[in-house]
mmCIF file of C-alpha atoms and ligand atoms in Angstrom:
data_model
loop_
_atom_site.group_PDB
_atom_site.id
_atom_site.type_symbol
_atom_site.label_atom_id
_atom_site.label_comp_id
_atom_site.label_asym_id
_atom_site.label_seq_id
_atom_site.Cartn_x
_atom_site.Cartn_y
_atom_site.Cartn_z
ATOM 1 C CA UNK H 1 101.744 82.548 112.727
ATOM 2 C CA UNK H 2 104.475 82.245 115.353
ATOM 3 C CA UNK H 3 105.765 85.720 114.528
ATOM 4 C CA UNK H 4 102.343 87.307 114.913
ATOM 5 C CA UNK H 5 101.611 85.315 118.069
ATOM 6 C CA UNK H 6 104.839 86.782 119.523
ATOM 7 C CA UNK H 7 103.760 90.277 118.526
ATOM 8 C CA UNK H 8 100.313 89.796 120.071
ATOM 9 C CA UNK H 9 102.102 89.118 123.372
ATOM 10 C CA UNK H 10 104.729 91.863 123.008
ATOM 11 C CA UNK H 11 102.667 94.852 121.892
ATOM 12 C CA UNK H 12 101.054 96.797 124.692
ATOM 13 C CA UNK H 13 98.049 98.349 122.912
ATOM 14 C CA UNK H 14 94.836 96.319 122.759
ATOM 15 C CA UNK H 15 94.192 97.184 119.116
ATOM 16 C CA UNK H 16 97.618 95.968 118.015
ATOM 17 C CA UNK H 17 97.327 92.863 120.214
ATOM 18 C CA UNK H 18 93.979 91.841 118.724
ATOM 19 C CA UNK H 19 95.073 92.587 115.149
ATOM 20 C CA UNK H 20 98.207 90.447 115.577
ATOM 21 C CA UNK H 21 96.319 87.639 117.308
ATOM 22 C CA UNK H 22 93.797 87.534 114.446
ATOM 23 C CA UNK H 23 96.631 87.614 111.945
ATOM 24 C CA UNK H 24 98.304 84.702 113.696
ATOM 25 C CA UNK H 25 95.115 82.634 113.608
ATOM 26 C CA UNK H 26 94.610 83.509 109.960
ATOM 27 C CA UNK H 27 98.168 82.431 109.100
ATOM 28 C CA UNK H 28 97.388 79.068 110.703
ATOM 29 C CA UNK H 29 94.320 78.871 108.493
ATOM 30 C CA UNK H 30 96.529 79.565 105.453
ATOM 31 C CA UNK H 31 98.869 76.753 106.531
ATOM 32 C CA UNK H 32 95.974 74.348 106.936
ATOM 33 C CA UNK H 33 94.522 75.025 103.487
ATOM 34 C CA UNK H 34 97.996 74.658 101.945
ATOM 35 C CA UNK H 35 98.687 71.410 103.789
ATOM 36 C CA UNK H 36 95.314 70.121 102.609
ATOM 37 C CA UNK H 37 96.354 70.882 99.028
ATOM 38 C CA UNK H 38 99.717 69.170 99.570
ATOM 39 C CA UNK H 39 98.042 66.053 100.947
ATOM 40 C CA UNK H 40 95.703 65.969 97.975
ATOM 41 C CA UNK H 41 98.559 66.271 95.491
ATOM 42 C CA UNK H 42 100.634 63.767 97.387
ATOM 43 C CA UNK H 43 98.152 61.119 96.225
ATOM 44 C CA UNK H 44 98.824 61.931 92.590
ATOM 45 C CA UNK H 45 102.349 63.336 92.217
ATOM 46 C CA UNK H 46 105.849 62.491 93.413
ATOM 47 C CA UNK H 47 108.005 64.608 95.689
ATOM 48 C CA UNK H 48 105.364 65.821 98.134
ATOM 49 C CA UNK H 49 105.509 63.046 100.725
ATOM 50 C CA UNK H 50 107.544 64.784 103.442
ATOM 51 C CA UNK H 51 107.049 68.545 103.131
ATOM 52 C CA UNK H 52 108.083 69.564 106.664
ATOM 53 C CA UNK H 53 111.416 67.750 106.572
ATOM 54 C CA UNK H 54 112.052 69.097 103.064
ATOM 55 C CA UNK H 55 111.163 72.638 104.092
ATOM 56 C CA UNK H 56 113.862 72.578 106.761
ATOM 57 C CA UNK H 57 116.582 70.981 104.623
ATOM 58 C CA UNK H 58 116.268 71.309 100.861
ATOM 59 C CA UNK H 59 118.318 73.925 98.982
ATOM 60 C CA UNK H 60 115.593 75.683 96.962
ATOM 61 C CA UNK H 61 113.187 75.727 99.926
ATOM 62 C CA UNK H 62 115.840 77.517 101.978
ATOM 63 C CA UNK H 63 115.142 80.559 99.790
ATOM 64 C CA UNK H 64 111.652 81.206 101.247
ATOM 65 C CA UNK H 65 112.558 79.690 104.633
ATOM 66 C CA UNK H 66 115.525 82.019 105.094
ATOM 67 C CA UNK H 67 113.400 85.055 104.258
ATOM 68 C CA UNK H 68 110.744 84.229 106.851
ATOM 69 C CA UNK H 69 113.397 83.244 109.411
ATOM 70 C CA UNK H 70 115.110 86.567 108.728
ATOM 71 C CA UNK H 71 111.896 88.467 109.465
ATOM 72 C CA UNK H 72 111.015 86.355 112.492
ATOM 73 C CA UNK H 73 114.450 86.795 114.058
ATOM 74 C CA UNK H 74 114.231 90.607 113.721
ATOM 75 C CA UNK H 75 112.616 92.883 116.289
ATOM 76 C CA UNK H 76 108.800 93.152 116.401
ATOM 77 C CA UNK H 77 108.581 96.391 114.400
ATOM 78 C CA UNK H 78 110.913 95.156 111.698
ATOM 79 C CA UNK H 79 109.026 91.843 111.571
ATOM 80 C CA UNK H 80 105.668 93.465 111.007
ATOM 81 C CA UNK H 81 107.094 95.912 108.443
ATOM 82 C CA UNK H 82 108.646 92.961 106.623
ATOM 83 C CA UNK H 83 105.678 90.605 106.513
ATOM 84 C CA UNK H 84 102.665 92.899 106.656
ATOM 85 C CA UNK H 85 104.035 95.631 104.414
ATOM 86 C CA UNK H 86 107.035 94.648 102.272
ATOM 87 C CA UNK H 87 105.688 91.159 101.562
ATOM 88 C CA UNK H 88 101.895 91.453 101.927
ATOM 89 C CA UNK H 89 101.342 94.941 100.580
ATOM 90 C CA UNK H 90 104.030 95.370 97.983
ATOM 91 C CA UNK H 91 104.439 91.869 96.579
ATOM 92 C CA UNK H 92 101.757 89.270 97.349
ATOM 93 C CA UNK H 93 99.379 90.398 94.616
ATOM 94 C CA UNK H 94 102.003 89.040 92.211
ATOM 95 C CA UNK H 95 101.631 85.667 93.866
ATOM 96 C CA UNK H 96 97.927 85.460 94.494
ATOM 97 C CA UNK H 97 96.436 87.144 91.449
ATOM 98 C CA UNK H 98 98.337 86.135 88.277
ATOM 99 C CA UNK H 99 99.771 82.886 89.619
ATOM 100 C CA UNK H 100 96.479 81.636 91.069
ATOM 101 C CA UNK H 101 94.619 82.736 87.930
ATOM 102 C CA UNK H 102 97.163 80.666 86.035
ATOM 103 C CA UNK H 103 96.339 77.667 88.214
ATOM 104 C CA UNK H 104 92.600 78.157 87.542
ATOM 105 C CA UNK H 105 93.302 78.578 83.831
ATOM 106 C CA UNK H 106 95.006 75.155 83.820
ATOM 107 C CA UNK H 107 92.292 73.420 85.836
ATOM 108 C CA UNK H 108 94.415 73.141 88.989
ATOM 109 C CA UNK H 109 91.495 73.527 91.379
ATOM 110 C CA UNK H 110 93.313 72.394 94.530
ATOM 111 C CA UNK H 111 95.781 75.291 94.218
ATOM 112 C CA UNK H 112 92.897 77.622 93.417
ATOM 113 C CA UNK H 113 91.128 76.565 96.623
ATOM 114 C CA UNK H 114 93.904 77.733 98.910
ATOM 115 C CA UNK H 115 95.016 80.578 96.650
ATOM 116 C CA UNK H 116 91.663 82.304 96.320
ATOM 117 C CA UNK H 117 90.928 81.731 99.997
ATOM 118 C CA UNK H 118 94.190 83.517 100.814
ATOM 119 C CA UNK H 119 93.561 86.261 98.272
ATOM 120 C CA UNK H 120 90.031 86.876 99.560
ATOM 121 C CA UNK H 121 91.398 88.281 102.791
ATOM 122 C CA UNK H 122 94.630 89.718 101.434
ATOM 123 C CA UNK H 123 93.059 93.183 101.632
ATOM 124 C CA UNK H 124 92.878 92.739 105.422
ATOM 125 C CA UNK H 125 96.558 91.672 105.553
ATOM 126 C CA UNK H 126 97.463 94.686 103.435
ATOM 127 C CA UNK H 127 95.457 97.156 105.520
ATOM 128 C CA UNK H 128 97.292 95.977 108.612
ATOM 129 C CA UNK H 129 100.663 96.535 106.927
ATOM 130 C CA UNK H 130 99.811 99.980 105.635
ATOM 131 C CA UNK H 131 98.403 101.227 108.955
ATOM 132 C CA UNK H 132 101.394 99.850 110.848
ATOM 133 C CA UNK H 133 104.024 101.701 108.857
ATOM 134 C CA UNK H 134 102.037 104.959 108.919
ATOM 135 C CA UNK H 135 101.637 104.574 112.681
ATOM 136 C CA UNK H 136 105.344 103.943 113.285
ATOM 137 C CA UNK H 137 106.395 106.858 111.079
ATOM 138 C CA UNK H 138 103.949 109.212 112.814
ATOM 139 C CA UNK H 139 105.396 108.467 116.273
ATOM 140 C CA UNK H 140 108.763 110.165 115.780
ATOM 141 C CA UNK H 141 110.582 111.805 112.900
ATOM 142 C CA UNK H 142 113.621 109.562 113.418
ATOM 143 C CA UNK H 143 111.469 106.537 112.585
ATOM 144 C CA UNK H 144 111.179 107.501 108.929
ATOM 145 C CA UNK H 145 114.658 106.389 107.843
ATOM 146 C CA UNK H 146 114.491 103.282 110.030
ATOM 147 C CA UNK H 147 111.214 102.167 108.439
ATOM 148 C CA UNK H 148 112.480 103.083 104.964
ATOM 149 C CA UNK H 149 115.534 100.880 105.583
ATOM 150 C CA UNK H 150 113.311 97.942 106.566
ATOM 151 C CA UNK H 151 111.127 98.472 103.492
ATOM 152 C CA UNK H 152 114.223 98.541 101.254
ATOM 153 C CA UNK H 153 115.649 95.378 102.784
ATOM 154 C CA UNK H 154 112.512 93.273 103.001
ATOM 155 C CA UNK H 155 111.218 94.322 99.607
ATOM 156 C CA UNK H 156 114.405 92.893 98.128
ATOM 157 C CA UNK H 157 114.373 89.754 100.294
ATOM 158 C CA UNK H 158 110.733 88.997 99.397
ATOM 159 C CA UNK H 159 111.299 89.874 95.743
ATOM 160 C CA UNK H 160 114.090 87.290 95.526
ATOM 161 C CA UNK H 161 111.688 84.653 96.936
ATOM 162 C CA UNK H 162 109.237 85.532 94.176
ATOM 163 C CA UNK H 163 111.924 84.668 91.639
ATOM 164 C CA UNK H 164 110.748 81.076 92.112
ATOM 165 C CA UNK H 165 107.201 82.203 91.306
ATOM 166 C CA UNK H 166 108.404 83.876 88.098
ATOM 167 C CA UNK H 167 109.814 80.560 86.854
ATOM 168 C CA UNK H 168 106.660 78.683 87.814
ATOM 169 C CA UNK H 169 104.486 81.269 86.103
ATOM 170 C CA UNK H 170 106.394 81.462 82.807
ATOM 171 C CA UNK H 171 107.770 77.926 82.484
ATOM 172 C CA UNK H 172 106.000 75.453 84.737
ATOM 173 C CA UNK H 173 102.351 76.254 84.040
ATOM 174 C CA UNK H 174 101.329 74.184 80.996
ATOM 175 C CA UNK H 175 99.585 77.271 79.648
ATOM 176 C CA UNK H 176 100.424 80.692 81.114
ATOM 177 C CA UNK H 177 97.727 83.354 80.838
ATOM 178 C CA UNK H 178 100.069 86.201 81.845
ATOM 179 C CA UNK H 179 103.844 86.517 81.834
ATOM 180 C CA UNK H 180 105.924 87.483 84.888
ATOM 181 C CA UNK H 181 106.895 90.704 83.106
ATOM 182 C CA UNK H 182 103.268 91.644 82.454
ATOM 183 C CA UNK H 183 102.356 90.867 86.059
ATOM 184 C CA UNK H 184 105.335 92.890 87.339
ATOM 185 C CA UNK H 185 104.288 95.903 85.255
ATOM 186 C CA UNK H 186 100.716 95.843 86.579
ATOM 187 C CA UNK H 187 101.178 94.781 90.206
ATOM 188 C CA UNK H 188 104.503 96.392 90.950
ATOM 189 C CA UNK H 189 105.271 99.238 88.546
ATOM 190 C CA UNK H 190 101.708 100.599 88.296
ATOM 191 C CA UNK H 191 100.143 99.627 91.643
ATOM 192 C CA UNK H 192 103.149 100.148 93.884
ATOM 193 C CA UNK H 193 104.081 103.293 91.973
ATOM 194 C CA UNK H 194 100.655 104.685 92.914
ATOM 195 C CA UNK H 195 100.976 103.451 96.507
ATOM 196 C CA UNK H 196 104.304 105.193 97.043
ATOM 197 C CA UNK H 197 103.066 108.377 95.395
ATOM 198 C CA UNK H 198 100.468 108.349 98.156
ATOM 199 C CA UNK H 199 103.009 107.505 100.865
ATOM 200 C CA UNK H 200 105.212 110.392 99.697
ATOM 201 C CA UNK H 201 103.428 112.690 102.148
ATOM 202 C CA UNK H 202 104.922 110.603 104.967
ATOM 203 C CA UNK H 203 108.352 110.966 103.362
ATOM 204 C CA UNK H 204 108.464 107.280 102.329
ATOM 205 C CA UNK H 205 110.072 106.416 98.993
ATOM 206 C CA UNK H 206 109.917 103.498 96.572
ATOM 207 C CA UNK H 207 112.099 100.638 97.879
ATOM 208 C CA UNK H 208 115.773 101.066 97.067
ATOM 209 C CA UNK H 209 116.809 98.770 94.174
ATOM 210 C CA UNK H 210 113.276 98.737 92.737
ATOM 211 C CA UNK H 211 114.737 99.885 89.407
ATOM 212 C CA UNK H 212 116.956 96.816 89.400
ATOM 213 C CA UNK H 213 113.981 94.513 90.049
ATOM 214 C CA UNK H 214 112.111 96.143 87.169
ATOM 215 C CA UNK H 215 115.141 95.872 84.879
ATOM 216 C CA UNK H 216 115.366 92.164 85.776
ATOM 217 C CA UNK H 217 111.711 91.515 84.879
ATOM 218 C CA UNK H 218 112.598 90.553 81.293
ATOM 219 C CA UNK H 219 115.270 88.073 82.461
ATOM 220 C CA UNK H 220 114.271 86.724 85.855
ATOM 221 C CA UNK H 221 112.094 83.723 85.009
ATOM 222 C CA UNK H 222 114.557 82.537 82.335
ATOM 223 C CA UNK H 223 117.576 82.682 84.618
ATOM 224 C CA UNK H 224 115.773 80.955 87.476
ATOM 225 C CA UNK H 225 114.277 78.214 85.320
ATOM 226 C CA UNK H 226 117.643 77.534 83.662
ATOM 227 C CA UNK H 227 118.974 76.942 87.151
ATOM 228 C CA UNK H 228 116.111 74.598 88.053
ATOM 229 C CA UNK H 229 116.584 72.789 84.731
ATOM 230 C CA UNK H 230 120.272 72.179 85.455
ATOM 231 C CA UNK H 231 119.768 71.022 89.010
ATOM 232 C CA UNK H 232 116.495 69.076 88.947
ATOM 233 C CA UNK H 233 118.482 65.844 89.461
ATOM 234 C CA UNK H 234 118.788 67.218 93.014
ATOM 235 C CA UNK H 235 115.203 68.495 93.377
ATOM 236 C CA UNK H 236 111.891 66.876 94.322
ATOM 237 C CA UNK H 237 110.402 67.931 91.003
ATOM 238 C CA UNK H 238 111.347 67.362 87.379
ATOM 239 C CA UNK H 239 112.088 69.876 84.639
ATOM 240 C CA UNK H 240 112.134 69.783 80.858
ATOM 241 C CA UNK H 241 113.007 71.958 77.887
ATOM 242 C CA UNK H 242 110.009 74.167 77.035
ATOM 243 C CA UNK H 243 107.868 72.949 74.158
ATOM 244 C CA UNK H 244 107.876 74.733 70.804
ATOM 245 C CA UNK H 245 104.564 76.420 71.668
ATOM 246 C CA UNK H 246 105.935 77.563 75.005
ATOM 247 C CA UNK H 247 109.082 78.978 73.379
ATOM 248 C CA UNK H 248 106.997 80.876 70.823
ATOM 249 C CA UNK H 249 104.897 82.287 73.655
ATOM 250 C CA UNK H 250 108.076 83.327 75.493
ATOM 251 C CA UNK H 251 109.383 85.037 72.317
ATOM 252 C CA UNK H 252 106.143 86.967 72.067
ATOM 253 C CA UNK H 253 106.078 87.953 75.751
ATOM 254 C CA UNK H 254 109.802 88.750 75.963
ATOM 255 C CA UNK H 255 110.589 90.368 72.600
ATOM 256 C CA UNK H 256 113.721 92.114 73.906
ATOM 257 C CA UNK H 257 115.356 89.143 75.573
ATOM 258 C CA UNK H 258 114.077 85.645 74.832
ATOM 259 C CA UNK H 259 115.244 85.107 71.246
ATOM 260 C CA UNK H 260 118.469 87.009 71.851
ATOM 261 C CA UNK H 261 119.682 85.424 75.090
ATOM 262 C CA UNK H 262 117.604 82.421 76.090
ATOM 263 C CA UNK H 263 116.190 80.559 73.083
ATOM 264 C CA UNK H 264 119.673 79.742 71.756
ATOM 265 C CA UNK H 265 120.544 78.110 75.068
ATOM 266 C CA UNK H 266 117.392 75.978 75.038
ATOM 267 C CA UNK H 267 118.203 74.939 71.493
ATOM 268 C CA UNK H 268 121.681 73.925 72.596
ATOM 269 C CA UNK H 269 120.244 71.890 75.490
ATOM 270 C CA UNK H 270 117.744 70.285 73.112
ATOM 271 C CA UNK H 271 120.628 69.299 70.822
ATOM 272 C CA UNK H 272 122.528 67.819 73.765
ATOM 273 C CA UNK H 273 119.446 65.893 74.850
ATOM 274 C CA UNK H 274 119.058 64.496 71.324
ATOM 275 C CA UNK H 275 122.606 63.167 71.579
ATOM 276 C CA UNK H 276 121.697 61.442 74.845
ATOM 277 C CA UNK H 277 123.480 64.055 76.954
ATOM 278 C CA UNK H 278 120.622 65.714 78.813
ATOM 279 C CA UNK H 279 122.399 68.464 80.728
ATOM 280 C CA UNK H 280 122.609 68.286 84.504
ATOM 281 C CA UNK H 281 125.087 70.434 86.365
ATOM 282 C CA UNK H 282 127.411 68.100 88.254
ATOM 283 C CA UNK H 283 128.724 70.770 90.622
ATOM 284 C CA UNK H 284 127.104 72.561 93.506
ATOM 285 C CA UNK H 285 126.214 76.190 92.878
ATOM 286 C CA UNK H 286 127.548 79.082 94.874
ATOM 287 C CA UNK H 287 124.677 80.577 96.880
ATOM 288 C CA UNK H 288 124.089 84.190 97.757
ATOM 289 C CA UNK H 289 124.787 84.636 101.461
ATOM 290 C CA UNK H 290 121.607 86.707 101.842
ATOM 291 C CA UNK H 291 118.859 85.518 99.461
ATOM 292 C CA UNK H 292 120.319 81.982 99.207
ATOM 293 C CA UNK H 293 119.434 81.750 95.496
ATOM 294 C CA UNK H 294 122.140 80.061 93.392
ATOM 295 C CA UNK H 295 124.256 82.735 91.702
ATOM 296 C CA UNK H 296 122.399 82.702 88.396
ATOM 297 C CA UNK H 297 121.836 86.428 88.018
ATOM 298 C CA UNK H 298 123.632 88.706 85.583
ATOM 299 C CA UNK H 299 124.669 92.345 85.376
ATOM 300 C CA UNK H 300 121.394 93.482 83.850
ATOM 301 C CA UNK H 301 121.287 96.936 85.376
ATOM 302 C CA UNK H 302 124.818 97.545 84.043
ATOM 303 C CA UNK H 303 123.616 96.588 80.575
ATOM 304 C CA UNK H 304 125.621 93.332 80.540
ATOM 305 C CA UNK H 305 123.023 90.550 80.699
ATOM 306 C CA UNK H 306 125.587 87.857 79.857
ATOM 307 C CA UNK H 307 128.028 88.685 82.684
ATOM 308 C CA UNK H 308 127.417 86.797 85.923
ATOM 309 C CA UNK H 309 126.739 89.092 88.846
ATOM 310 C CA UNK H 310 128.291 88.582 92.230
ATOM 311 C CA UNK H 311 129.631 90.757 95.030
ATOM 312 C CA UNK H 312 132.141 90.141 97.766
ATOM 313 C CA UNK H 313 132.172 91.319 101.385
ATOM 314 C CA UNK H 314 134.679 90.600 104.129
ATOM 315 C CA UNK H 315 133.751 90.174 107.740
ATOM 316 C CA UNK H 316 136.027 89.057 110.571
ATOM 317 C CA UNK H 317 138.557 87.718 108.110
ATOM 318 C CA UNK H 318 136.069 85.594 106.119
ATOM 319 C CA UNK H 319 134.767 86.201 102.619
ATOM 320 C CA UNK H 320 131.018 86.306 101.924
ATOM 321 C CA UNK H 321 129.460 86.298 98.477
ATOM 322 C CA UNK H 322 126.206 87.948 97.473
ATOM 323 C CA UNK H 323 124.303 88.048 94.203
ATOM 324 C CA UNK H 324 123.806 91.793 93.712
ATOM 325 C CA UNK H 325 124.418 95.248 95.140
ATOM 326 C CA UNK H 326 121.050 94.841 96.871
ATOM 327 C CA UNK H 327 121.941 91.626 98.731
ATOM 328 C CA UNK H 328 125.434 93.012 99.455
ATOM 329 C CA UNK H 329 123.917 96.132 101.022
ATOM 330 C CA UNK H 330 121.758 93.899 103.255
ATOM 331 C CA UNK H 331 124.782 91.815 104.262
ATOM 332 C CA UNK H 332 127.016 94.821 104.931
ATOM 333 C CA UNK H 333 124.372 96.449 107.132
ATOM 334 C CA UNK H 334 124.082 93.374 109.436
ATOM 335 C CA UNK H 335 127.093 91.127 108.835
ATOM 336 C CA UNK H 336 126.774 89.550 112.314
ATOM 337 C CA UNK H 337 123.381 88.199 111.311
ATOM 338 C CA UNK H 338 124.023 87.031 107.760
ATOM 339 C CA UNK H 339 127.433 85.537 108.397
ATOM 340 C CA UNK H 340 125.489 82.923 110.434
ATOM 341 C CA UNK H 341 123.155 81.981 107.561
ATOM 342 C CA UNK H 342 122.461 78.258 107.143
ATOM 343 C CA UNK H 343 123.442 77.810 103.499
ATOM 344 C CA UNK H 344 122.490 74.431 102.033
ATOM 345 C CA UNK H 345 125.554 74.113 99.782
ATOM 346 C CA UNK H 346 127.973 75.021 102.578
ATOM 347 C CA UNK H 347 126.206 72.499 104.794
ATOM 348 C CA UNK H 348 126.736 69.789 102.175
ATOM 349 C CA UNK H 349 130.441 70.656 101.877
ATOM 350 C CA UNK H 350 130.774 70.635 105.653
ATOM 351 C CA UNK H 351 129.414 67.092 105.757
ATOM 352 C CA UNK H 352 126.140 67.913 107.516
ATOM 353 C CA UNK H 353 123.760 66.577 104.873
ATOM 354 C CA UNK H 354 124.219 62.839 104.829
ATOM 355 C CA UNK H 355 127.438 62.407 102.867
ATOM 356 C CA UNK H 356 129.665 63.510 100.023
ATOM 357 C CA UNK H 357 127.679 62.095 97.084
ATOM 358 C CA UNK H 358 124.533 63.647 95.609
ATOM 359 C CA UNK H 359 122.703 60.396 96.312
ATOM 360 C CA UNK H 360 123.611 60.659 100.029
ATOM 361 C CA UNK H 361 122.281 64.197 100.139
ATOM 362 C CA UNK H 362 119.051 63.277 98.372
ATOM 363 C CA UNK H 363 118.505 60.473 100.853
ATOM 364 C CA UNK H 364 119.098 62.983 103.623
ATOM 365 C CA UNK H 365 116.445 65.218 102.013
ATOM 366 C CA UNK H 366 114.051 62.191 102.105
ATOM 367 C CA UNK H 367 113.718 62.257 98.312
ATOM 368 C CA UNK H 368 112.727 59.133 96.414
ATOM 369 C CA UNK H 369 114.564 58.378 93.142
ATOM 370 C CA UNK H 370 111.452 59.030 91.034
ATOM 371 C CA UNK H 371 111.054 62.561 92.468
ATOM 372 C CA UNK H 372 113.956 64.092 90.555
ATOM 373 C CA UNK H 373 115.456 64.598 87.117
ATOM 374 C CA UNK H 374 114.045 64.921 83.624
ATOM 375 C CA UNK H 375 110.282 65.264 83.315
ATOM 376 C CA UNK H 376 109.853 63.385 80.016
ATOM 377 C CA UNK H 377 109.323 59.748 80.869
ATOM 378 C CA UNK H 378 109.161 60.411 84.618
ATOM 379 C CA UNK H 379 106.582 58.770 86.879
ATOM 380 C CA UNK H 380 104.696 62.079 86.990
ATOM 381 C CA UNK H 381 104.719 62.414 83.209
ATOM 382 C CA UNK H 382 103.371 58.882 82.788
ATOM 383 C CA UNK H 383 100.678 59.370 85.445
ATOM 384 C CA UNK H 384 99.665 62.736 83.994
ATOM 385 C CA UNK H 385 99.308 61.331 80.478
ATOM 386 C CA UNK H 386 97.237 58.446 81.817
ATOM 387 C CA UNK H 387 94.986 60.903 83.691
ATOM 388 C CA UNK H 388 94.440 62.907 80.540
ATOM 389 C CA UNK H 389 93.872 59.764 78.469
ATOM 390 C CA UNK H 390 96.901 60.513 76.295
ATOM 391 C CA UNK H 391 99.064 57.826 74.784
ATOM 392 C CA UNK H 392 102.024 56.752 76.839
ATOM 393 C CA UNK H 393 104.334 55.646 74.066
ATOM 394 C CA UNK H 394 107.057 57.656 75.784
ATOM 395 C CA UNK H 395 107.005 54.914 78.393
ATOM 396 C CA UNK H 396 108.567 52.439 75.971
ATOM 397 C CA UNK H 397 111.303 54.798 74.843
ATOM 398 C CA UNK H 398 112.153 55.840 78.402
HETATM 399 FE FE1 FE2 L 401 94.860 85.656 105.268
HETATM 400 FE FE1 FE2 L 402 98.649 87.386 103.270
HETATM 401 ZN ZN1 ZN L 403 121.098 87.516 96.833
#
């Protein structure tokens, strides 16, 4: 809402001013419905008691925060191309349609309330984005490659944010009606394919690195959720090994990848847990300098899904690491900007997050001890079972 309020002041045409002012007010409305949902859930679940402080400090929340900060610290035309087009037009259907339907499917009506309210006017958001990029491109032929560059960059930035959604959709919904891969095929491959066919007459092309995002669709949720599983001792939510039913569903939805690459790892973790060695990663992960996601991605587009993927850039005598060719291209185009990124892990190592021990950092994040760790036997697990009238015998064993 701040970004659009700035634009409403900066743009000179009345039409653009009014459209941006309305968008700003609507974004405030989105915030209010989301905060209402948070306050509702805060009565029932752990980890939601201080969302604003957490948003500005916690490592996994720096992924979305850094994307929106990136857009908001760009010029007005790049900002609007980023949010209204690359995010709203190309990618938000993936968030609001399959993910919110998943919430409804599981009886999560508080999420549905804000999700469907957002989705109901998403067509207005999208129209704004589409008209804006057409307008900019029509003004001067030199604008085409500039706008294409912004689309390429912000598509990738926003896509990396949605990696968190892929894990929620495939692993964290008790019962998932649609996999990330299925949603990607419908809402990106089909819908955006058609959109860019249409935009071809303006000379605009599919975002660069879209093939890589599509190649990742069979791996993304697994790699992200493995990361969350390993680090949930430092998160304000808990994770667990997927149930047998969930793993069978994942095998069915990911026939090319799940049984081959990911099931064996879950089985190994399950074995470790049985021996009383539930796996938590004791180190701090290296973060991508651009998307800020822990370096959990692999060389999928090179056909090596077991090789970790990372790239290196040098700028003013320092080394900067990125997760992919796509994030490296973004860094190399604007190294002055990204070399300044506020990276949570670097901040911890530099002593800016409360201390040297994980417990110091979690205190600094305002986490409570019951917010983190293994889900089975957690306060949330016990409360959830009680709500559903299920037996709580796990309580004794925990
Ligand atoms: Fe809206
Ligand atoms: Fe929107
Ligand atoms: Zn990255």
